[in-house]
Amino acid sequence: MSSDSAAVELANVEHSYGDVTAVGPVSLSVPAGEFLVLVGASGCGKSTLLRLIAGFEQPTTGTVLTGGRAPRPGRGAGLVFQQPRLFPWKTVGGNVALALRYAGLPTDRVDELLAGVGLHDVAHRRTWQISGGQQQRVAIARALAVDNPLLLLDEPFAALDALTRERLQEDLRRVSARTGRTCVFVTHSVDEAVFLGSRVVVLTARPGRVALDLKVGLPRDGLAPDELRGLPEYAALRSQIGHAVREAATVSEKAIGPEGVPA
Amino acid sequence: MSSDSAAVELANVEHSYGDVTAVGPVSLSVPAGEFLVLVGASGCGKSTLLRLIAGFEQPTTGTVLTGGRAPRPGRGAGLVFQQPRLFPWKTVGGNVALALRYAGLPTDRVDELLAGVGLHDVAHRRTWQISGGQQQRVAIARALAVDNPLLLLDEPFAALDALTRERLQEDLRRVSARTGRTCVFVTHSVDEAVFLGSRVVVLTARPGRVALDLKVGLPRDGLAPDELRGLPEYAALRSQIGHAVREAATVSEKAIGPEGVPA
Amino acid sequence: MSIIAPVRPTTEPATGGARTARAKGGRRRVLLRVVALLVLYALWEITARVTRNPVFIPGPGAVWHQLIVTSTTHDGVRGYSGHLLIEHLGVSLRRILIGSVIGVAAGLVLGVVMGTVGWIRVVAEPVVTFVRALPPLAYFSLFIIWFGIDETPKLWLLSIAALPPVAVATAAAVYSAPTGLVEAARALGAGRWQIVRDVVLPNALPEIFTGIRLAVGVAYSSVVAAETINGVPGIGGLIRDAQRYSQTDVVVLGLFAIGLSGLLIDALLRTAETRLIPWRGRS
Amino acid sequence: MSIIAPVRPTTEPATGGARTARAKGGRRRVLLRVVALLVLYALWEITARVTRNPVFIPGPGAVWHQLIVTSTTHDGVRGYSGHLLIEHLGVSLRRILIGSVIGVAAGLVLGVVMGTVGWIRVVAEPVVTFVRALPPLAYFSLFIIWFGIDETPKLWLLSIAALPPVAVATAAAVYSAPTGLVEAARALGAGRWQIVRDVVLPNALPEIFTGIRLAVGVAYSSVVAAETINGVPGIGGLIRDAQRYSQTDVVVLGLFAIGLSGLLIDALLRTAETRLIPWRGRS
Amino acid sequence: NGAASGNTSPDSKTIRIAYQAFPSGDLVVKNQGLLEKALPDYEIKWTKFDSGASINTAFVAKSLDIAAIGSSPVARGLSAPLNIPYQVAFVLDVAGDNEALVARNGSGVTDVAGLRGKKVATPFASTAHYSLLAALKQAGVAESDVTIVDLEPQDILAAWTRGDLDAAYSWLPSLDELKKTGKVLISSRQLATAGKPTLDLGVVSTAFASAHPEAVDAWRKVEAQALDLIASDPAAAAKSVAQELNLTPADAQNQLSQGVFLKPADISSDEWLGTEAKVGKLADNLVSAAQFLKEQQKIDAVPDLTTVQKSIYVKGLPDVLG
Ligand SMILES: Nc1ncnc2c1ncn2[C@@H]1O[C@H](COP(=O)(O)OP(=O)(O)OP(=O)(O)O)[C@@H](O)[C@H]1O
Ligand SMILES: Nc1ncnc2c1ncn2[C@@H]1O[C@H](COP(=O)(O)OP(=O)(O)OP(=O)(O)O)[C@@H](O)[C@H]1O
Ligand SMILES: [Mg+2]
Ligand SMILES: [Mg+2]
């Protein structure tokens, strides 16, 4: 499974918080340019996995590599946390500008970046003067401000309405395809997983292990989103993954070997 | 539209934050026992509307009444905020116990309440030692700890996986049907809206006004969730509401009269 | 709402109703303060009359008279000890100001460094705790020996008095920087000092301001100690002189000068605080 | 991680690696402190030798000698001024303790009330600011008139010195209670005092602790001022006496006694703080 | 600043003088600018101190050249460990009725011996403290039989009014207040007669005296001039003192009248400084004060008489004051 050029490489990674094992041994190799979607029950360890890849947690056992090296926060990976985590002492625009400043980029693209997530006329507002979904979008704009080769997104669209969500999904898919970025994307929406992912990994309940690892071989080029969703393979994948998620969530810790879901 | 026995009564309610009008004039009457679902674009004013009903905001114009009186926070309404808002100085169990204590109830039901939202063995944990979805569920358990005649829920299931979400949806629907509580429920999921709501209100983009007000007349009794979702009326309602949401989100402020979406 | 969550002028732009409410609140505030002042004044006047011993409790009239005497040139004598009251106050304020600025700046640096750099905290924390327990009156004579009798020892004393509140408050606030936001900054690629500048310090700002307000207060209340030696002109020297001759009315006048100017400075600091920290209560 | 987000023992249970790291950290800490102590000691010894003026800087030997002299009965004289060093210290610690407890308690109440009840804040805040700017040395004579020359005026002085840090820090923290959590409590049906108890106070706890630590420090550093009057036995009285006779070695000894016991109390407070506030940095 | 540098080079034309707020010729000199007139080339810096201890400290810090200071602190300054290099060059005044031991009416104390078991207050380390202990010794009362409380004069007044004290050894102006409700048991004038005088002295740093002898002469002359003025025109002297002490001239004159101000010529008598040929009894007085401090364990060792005699600046006496 492993490859030297992998953007993200997890080898037998396990992570425990004290005596709570959050992520069971997981081995995953994400080639550069892949759009990996992680799906799994609430509390199964998705965020922990993302934090491991971002370098915020050290694996209890096993090794994590990004771009062949031990991950360090802020080096080569953009991260959207599950919570917006905006700085209240900065305006909305100031939050985005900060990301640009850290990357040494000019800060005049703030409005453009905010417009990219559907936000207009809020750059001067305080972070508590915008709605929950708007905060989430500011966090996305902040993480996307800089072109990192790796993007880690933890349920970024959870607080968005269907329309906005679809637009941003489409944007994200287009951008990542065009620039060849690697994405690791956590979601609870099976539809989103199929629509976005070039590969979908379903995790078991805590401690999260790989229950299903599926390449999504949908023909994407030139298809409008609605056309894509209309494909029969699309529906098939949806139901397959949906099924796997339900299965995996109920799999008990014991019943599952290190290799994945039993046949 | 108004009735004396309405659990929630909004008459020409408008709310502005400074010069930002968040909620356009809205008039709504929610009879006791109704399960009202609010749907609308991100930033259209759903949370503001809920806060008005909860009594945390005063309408700039118009009046809000719950149970015939001006709403006061903590009096007769359970509220799930969009963010979990757990008290970090209390354990998970302590957060739930607090709700019971304020209501003068014995605090031995904490474990039961947590189990009701699918949480086991976390009562002793600190609030930052559980996952995002788990935090959200603690907030739900806290709000449901006391039997209030009115329940206000702001995207309570947004951070949950499909399985957990469906279970809690089912529980909520059953509980509210059995006890005859009034619910106002905000969601971005059209499916959730149709599944839960006895009435679905679609709001326009900011300032939020009523774009569609639809009674959901699905035959619920005795149907399993999957059966319900299999009904042809279900699919029809889904697509009707989905359509309305897309429409409403793009309706410009000017094009809409105080009476709702133009024919 | 009025009780627990007070009106925050800068954060929530007013609705029509709220605006009048605030104007009313302002008027009510002034009224309350005026009433409180009058009550205090009456209490004072009554106590003074009942005690009838101007050495113990001089009446308002006597203090007022001294205000005039010490602010003018009478019988060829300028004010008190050759300086007008305002000059005494000015000299002391200058000392307090310089001492506070030095103390606050040093405390800030020390607090940030102690809060962020592990080994410095380990070494410096006990030293700071040790020093802030020491009574200025005890080590002031050492200052005299080291720095002479002019401005230097006074400024040292005031600086050292002003340092601990800022250092301790800053270090505590910096040490408990919000993990979530620090992580967010790191994820954006912030370096160590960028994190300090953009997350840790802004987050600590409310506590730092509390520290500064306390520091200025401590500097104020140390001014008499600082001016025990060669303290004239200076309001502390004036008070001590007056004390020695039981001129209680002058002492009380000096106390008023100190207290009122202290009030003024604190009001300035609070205004700055409200301006600089619109996110108070929002993090 | 070690720099910005220090290890938090109670919040993140250790993994195998972290545990040894912490033990190492503990040893490193002790080592650092010992090295720092040795460096300070060497500096002192060298300065003392270079200066060669025991009035300027008494050497460690002289201070050590005084420790023995003041802790024993020599030539029929018990310690210093008829009391052993430990007795002087004990009497003063008792005063500091009582004064701090009263001051902290009063400051806490005042701070909470000022932070929550609007009209009390409007009236009390200027009074507190006024009072905390006043130099104790200036108004101490009034205390004698009111409370005599025994324990009472000393305890009053120490209490008044200890009050402002707690009151100001508490009021500031209470005033900036997190809107989100206050609303959450209100939504659950909490009454006014339940909100104070369950949200406002826990949230203010870190700042209150900072205030308490500062308050104890201020009480400490006021002990000489408090013991200017009838201060023997008492470590402040001892220092004053020694000062007037230029017995610098005794002064330094007294300073050590104060500083070291202050360190000890602060360490206790910090331990309590870590225990009581596991959520530091998490709100 | 000048703390460490000292002021010893002959071409440095600055004199740093410490004065205290007790009524004396020193204040007249300062108020009327006598020294400034006598030494127009010099820059003269007057600094007010409120205790002999802090003046000693300032001398240690090399921040002073000339000071007005009580005999008790001088005894300390001349003894180990301080060994301050200064010399006594003038007697400003001798404590008279302006320092006294007063028993509060109602305390039942009528003489010094009656103080046994009573509470007596005095500012520690002051001349009054010295006088109190001398008075007790004279009356055969052991120090341990009396509760001696350390209070500043203004605080004595406060505690007195409350009735917390039975007696107090204090000085003007609070002494006047005490006398109103009390009885004088003994005054410093009586103790002086009995051989235990307390004085206010003028001291000059040795370095300054050797570098600027002419300035010291000028200073002694103007101090003598002030003493003459106090004797010849008390009202004029009182006016100056009043301005310095923020008092009314009447108050100042009353206070001046209670002190003992020597005639300039007497200062060089054997009773006080003496002459170049024979140092006066002041040296013995200082030694006995040091002995007393040694008994109190406040100093390490008593300097011997010859050392103290060397610390009496008699250069040019008696002619300078003549
Ligand atoms: N304090 C405030 N000051 C100014 N504008 C505000 C404030 N709070 C909210 N708004 C604005 O009011 C509008 C409605 O906000 P609200 O939180 O009700 O949206 P929402 O429908 O809940 O959105 P979401 O689905 O993203 O949570 C938004 O456009 C928001 O930017
Ligand atoms: N600090 C901690 N201490 C102990 N247990 C923790 C801690 N943080 C997380 N956990 C536990 O580890 C498991 C994985 O958490 P994680 O946040 O990775 O879940 P998740 O898959 O992101 O869930 P969600 O979908 O709800 O966000 C959860 O069961 C959680 O309770
Ligand atoms: Mg998560
Ligand atoms: Mg919302």
CSV table of C-alpha atoms in Angstrom, one decimal, chain E residues 22-140:
chain,number,residue,atom,x,y,z
E,22,PHE,CA,13.2,70.9,63.6
E,23,PRO,CA,13.4,74.5,64.5
E,24,SER,CA,17.0,75.6,64.5
E,25,GLY,CA,19.4,78.1,63.1
E,26,ASP,CA,19.9,75.8,60.2
E,27,LEU,CA,16.5,76.7,58.9
E,28,VAL,CA,17.3,80.4,59.3
E,29,VAL,CA,20.4,79.9,57.2
E,30,LYS,CA,18.4,78.1,54.5
E,31,ASN,CA,15.5,80.5,54.5
E,32,GLN,CA,17.5,83.7,54.4
E,33,GLY,CA,20.0,82.2,51.9
E,34,LEU,CA,22.9,83.2,54.2
E,35,LEU,CA,25.2,80.5,52.9
E,36,GLU,CA,24.4,81.3,49.3
E,37,LYS,CA,25.4,84.9,50.0
E,38,ALA,CA,28.5,83.8,51.8
E,39,LEU,CA,29.6,81.4,49.1
E,40,PRO,CA,28.4,82.9,45.8
E,41,ASP,CA,30.7,80.6,43.8
E,42,TYR,CA,29.1,77.5,45.2
E,43,GLU,CA,26.0,75.7,44.1
E,44,ILE,CA,24.2,74.8,47.2
E,45,LYS,CA,21.7,72.0,47.3
E,46,TRP,CA,19.4,71.7,50.3
E,47,THR,CA,17.7,68.4,50.9
E,48,LYS,CA,15.2,67.7,53.5
E,49,PHE,CA,15.4,64.5,55.6
E,50,ASP,CA,13.1,63.2,58.2
E,51,SER,CA,15.5,61.1,60.3
E,52,GLY,CA,19.1,60.8,61.3
E,53,ALA,CA,19.0,57.2,60.1
E,54,SER,CA,18.3,58.2,56.5
E,55,ILE,CA,20.9,61.0,56.7
E,56,ASN,CA,23.4,58.3,57.8
E,57,THR,CA,22.3,56.2,54.8
E,58,ALA,CA,22.8,59.1,52.5
E,59,PHE,CA,26.3,59.7,53.8
E,60,VAL,CA,27.1,56.1,53.3
E,61,ALA,CA,25.8,56.6,49.7
E,62,LYS,CA,28.2,59.6,49.5
E,63,SER,CA,25.3,61.8,48.6
E,64,LEU,CA,25.9,64.4,51.3
E,65,ASP,CA,28.5,66.9,52.4
E,66,ILE,CA,26.9,68.6,55.3
E,67,ALA,CA,24.0,67.7,57.5
E,68,ALA,CA,22.0,68.6,60.5
E,69,ILE,CA,21.6,65.5,62.6
E,70,GLY,CA,20.9,64.4,66.1
E,71,SER,CA,23.6,63.3,68.5
E,72,SER,CA,22.2,59.8,68.8
E,73,PRO,CA,22.5,59.0,65.1
E,74,VAL,CA,25.9,60.6,65.0
E,75,ALA,CA,27.1,58.2,67.7
E,76,ARG,CA,25.8,55.3,65.5
E,77,GLY,CA,27.4,56.7,62.5
E,78,LEU,CA,30.8,57.0,64.1
E,79,SER,CA,30.7,53.4,65.4
E,80,ALA,CA,31.2,50.1,63.7
E,81,PRO,CA,29.9,48.9,61.4
E,82,LEU,CA,29.0,52.2,59.8
E,83,ASN,CA,32.2,54.1,60.6
E,84,ILE,CA,30.9,57.0,58.5
E,85,PRO,CA,33.8,59.4,57.6
E,86,TYR,CA,32.2,62.5,58.9
E,87,GLN,CA,33.0,65.0,61.5
E,88,VAL,CA,31.0,67.0,64.0
E,89,ALA,CA,31.6,70.7,63.2
E,90,PHE,CA,28.8,72.5,64.9
E,91,VAL,CA,26.2,72.3,67.7
E,92,LEU,CA,22.9,73.5,66.3
E,93,ASP,CA,21.0,73.3,69.5
E,94,VAL,CA,20.7,71.4,72.7
E,95,ALA,CA,17.4,69.7,73.5
E,96,GLY,CA,15.7,71.7,76.2
E,97,ASP,CA,12.0,71.9,77.0
E,98,ASN,CA,11.2,71.1,73.5
E,99,GLU,CA,11.7,67.4,74.2
E,100,ALA,CA,10.2,65.9,77.3
E,101,LEU,CA,8.6,62.9,78.9
E,102,VAL,CA,5.0,63.5,79.6
E,103,ALA,CA,2.6,61.4,81.6
E,104,ARG,CA,-1.0,61.4,80.6
E,105,ASN,CA,-3.5,62.8,83.1
E,106,GLY,CA,-5.4,59.8,84.5
E,107,SER,CA,-2.5,57.4,84.2
E,108,GLY,CA,-1.7,58.0,87.8
E,109,VAL,CA,2.0,58.5,87.0
E,110,THR,CA,3.6,61.4,88.8
E,111,ASP,CA,7.3,60.7,88.5
E,112,VAL,CA,9.6,58.7,86.3
E,113,ALA,CA,9.8,55.9,88.9
E,114,GLY,CA,6.1,55.5,88.6
E,115,LEU,CA,6.4,54.3,85.0
E,116,ARG,CA,7.0,50.7,86.1
E,117,GLY,CA,4.5,48.5,84.4
E,118,LYS,CA,3.2,51.3,82.2
E,119,LYS,CA,3.2,51.9,78.5
E,120,VAL,CA,5.5,54.6,77.2
E,121,ALA,CA,5.9,55.6,73.6
E,122,THR,CA,8.8,57.2,71.8
E,123,PRO,CA,10.2,57.3,68.3
E,124,PHE,CA,12.9,54.6,68.4
E,125,ALA,CA,16.4,55.4,67.5
E,126,SER,CA,15.8,59.1,68.1
E,127,THR,CA,17.3,61.5,70.6
E,128,ALA,CA,14.0,61.2,72.6
E,129,HIS,CA,14.5,57.4,72.8
E,130,TYR,CA,17.9,58.0,74.2
E,131,SER,CA,16.7,60.5,76.7
E,132,LEU,CA,13.9,58.2,77.8
E,133,LEU,CA,16.2,55.4,78.5
E,134,ALA,CA,18.6,57.8,80.3
E,135,ALA,CA,15.7,59.1,82.4
E,136,LEU,CA,14.7,55.6,83.3
E,137,LYS,CA,18.2,54.6,84.3
E,138,GLN,CA,18.5,57.7,86.3
E,139,ALA,CA,15.4,56.9,88.2
E,140,GLY,CA,16.5,53.3,88.7
